[in-house]
């Protein structure tokens, strides 16, 4: 019988491995500008490391780890994530005594026995980064800036969702309030959420079941319970990013499973990846180093999924090879001048724009746009444009939507607004 690879384990063939090279090189380049150094960690660790760092009652530790007994009867596990090993190494080598702040990144395979599907594998790869030794808002903003720089350099359209999970002072009060709320909706919640209500009520907010989503739509939100220092911290993170024109979305339903997660938490979602659209998750974990037997040193970090990133880049490359990102159809001379400026702005940022002459009829222009298979056409009419407006036509659904044409916006924001027409 033919021997094949194990279910959920993939070969990365040459037609894909080139892309991996591109994105790991970009990670190294982006991270080094922020002062990060690489840490290369073992694939196997003692099982108790993950039980302690990730938590005995999590899905990962309860049912997803590849654990086996070695010949000397010790229990070993193929690492399901990188943070636990970084912290073990940090404590083991007393890195805190050598430098006040450690900025470390890692790249490599992780193993989780999940149900395989597109974008979800049993061996997958992560690019992760951790900062140990600082707990101020500036460093949280810096980490998010670095992520943003990385995705921008790859020209990927992503949305950065951020939330504050509060701290040991303010979160317990919220947790109890949410538990009471959850109990009042008990019948509408799934079985999993019944368990979560006992163990960690915050998790009912990120349940994917339709019934639970509906039942928790008016759940109390953590933002209303934050203590003053947490509120200030979160406000400062947002201001710093806003000043740097980094767009973030505050998502009050974004939670993380474990107790030691606190304050800034985030997730990067790809536009156009289907259900496996999370490309990166991360957050602050101030109690973890201490919990692992080290000094009380705060930390924050993230992990990016390489397979999903590669899928995104492939989809984007396919699109690039096939069609321009947008077609601009101006009507008349005034609109033509405006179209000229919009096209210039978008092309400077690498978007492929087809610009038509304003002297041709709209019908002729649309025929050409159809032929080029562009996803969107920006129609700039003479009257509209003097009011600072245009119309976006989604060429797949053939629906029109009015759009404010703002030349002071960044090319990325402009493109986001145009693509938002299909949501
Ligand atoms: P986590 O360590 O669970 O916070 O995941 C961080 C990122 O790793 C996610 O946003 C995904 O992009 C990626 N990831 C997690 N689990 C898998 C998996 N089983 N297969 C592929 N990518 C994964």
PDB file of C-alpha atoms and ligand atoms in Angstrom, residues 60 81 112 114 119-122 124 126 256 278-281 303-305 307-308, ligand 1:
ATOM      1  CA  UNK A  60      -5.281  22.477  23.620  1.00  0.00           C
ATOM      2  CA  UNK A  81       2.509  26.943  20.647  1.00  0.00           C
ATOM      3  CA  UNK A 112      -2.279  20.479  17.590  1.00  0.00           C
ATOM      4  CA  UNK A 114      -7.480  19.588  15.715  1.00  0.00           C
ATOM      5  CA  UNK A 119      -6.556  26.685   6.860  1.00  0.00           C
ATOM      6  CA  UNK A 120      -6.527  24.374   9.898  1.00  0.00           C
ATOM      7  CA  UNK A 121      -3.873  21.687  10.139  1.00  0.00           C
ATOM      8  CA  UNK A 122      -2.339  19.439  12.755  1.00  0.00           C
ATOM      9  CA  UNK A 124       1.123  24.310  11.167  1.00  0.00           C
ATOM     10  CA  UNK A 126       3.761  30.268  13.413  1.00  0.00           C
ATOM     11  CA  UNK A 256      -8.876  35.299  25.356  1.00  0.00           C
ATOM     12  CA  UNK A 278      -7.820  34.836  11.884  1.00  0.00           C
ATOM     13  CA  UNK A 279      -4.215  35.270  10.797  1.00  0.00           C
ATOM     14  CA  UNK A 280      -2.788  36.430  14.107  1.00  0.00           C
ATOM     15  CA  UNK A 281      -3.707  36.463  17.766  1.00  0.00           C
ATOM     16  CA  UNK A 303       1.566  34.530  16.892  1.00  0.00           C
ATOM     17  CA  UNK A 304       0.886  34.716  13.172  1.00  0.00           C
ATOM     18  CA  UNK A 305      -0.317  31.625  11.268  1.00  0.00           C
ATOM     19  CA  UNK A 307      -0.299  28.770   6.303  1.00  0.00           C
ATOM     20  CA  UNK A 308      -3.109  31.314   6.422  1.00  0.00           C
TER      21      UNK A 308
HETATM   22  P1  LIG B   1      -3.236  30.840  18.647  1.00  0.00           P
HETATM   23  O1  LIG B   1      -1.872  30.349  19.033  1.00  0.00           O
HETATM   24  O2  LIG B   1      -4.311  29.784  18.836  1.00  0.00           O
HETATM   25  O3  LIG B   1      -3.578  32.177  19.272  1.00  0.00           O
HETATM   26  O4  LIG B   1      -3.208  31.085  17.072  1.00  0.00           O
HETATM   27  C1  LIG B   1      -2.497  32.121  16.462  1.00  0.00           C
HETATM   28  C2  LIG B   1      -2.634  31.982  14.957  1.00  0.00           C
HETATM   29  O5  LIG B   1      -2.071  30.734  14.532  1.00  0.00           O
HETATM   30  C3  LIG B   1      -4.067  31.937  14.479  1.00  0.00           C
HETATM   31  O6  LIG B   1      -4.558  33.234  14.254  1.00  0.00           O
HETATM   32  C4  LIG B   1      -3.937  31.157  13.171  1.00  0.00           C
HETATM   33  O7  LIG B   1      -3.553  32.027  12.118  1.00  0.00           O
HETATM   34  C5  LIG B   1      -2.808  30.210  13.440  1.00  0.00           C
HETATM   35  N1  LIG B   1      -3.311  28.855  13.783  1.00  0.00           N
HETATM   36  C6  LIG B   1      -3.740  28.408  14.992  1.00  0.00           C
HETATM   37  N2  LIG B   1      -4.096  27.110  14.920  1.00  0.00           N
HETATM   38  C7  LIG B   1      -3.907  26.719  13.637  1.00  0.00           C
HETATM   39  C8  LIG B   1      -4.075  25.484  12.926  1.00  0.00           C
HETATM   40  N3  LIG B   1      -4.508  24.375  13.517  1.00  0.00           N
HETATM   41  N4  LIG B   1      -3.779  25.463  11.605  1.00  0.00           N
HETATM   42  C9  LIG B   1      -3.315  26.570  10.971  1.00  0.00           C
HETATM   43  N5  LIG B   1      -3.118  27.757  11.594  1.00  0.00           N
HETATM   44  C10 LIG B   1      -3.402  27.837  12.907  1.00  0.00           C
END
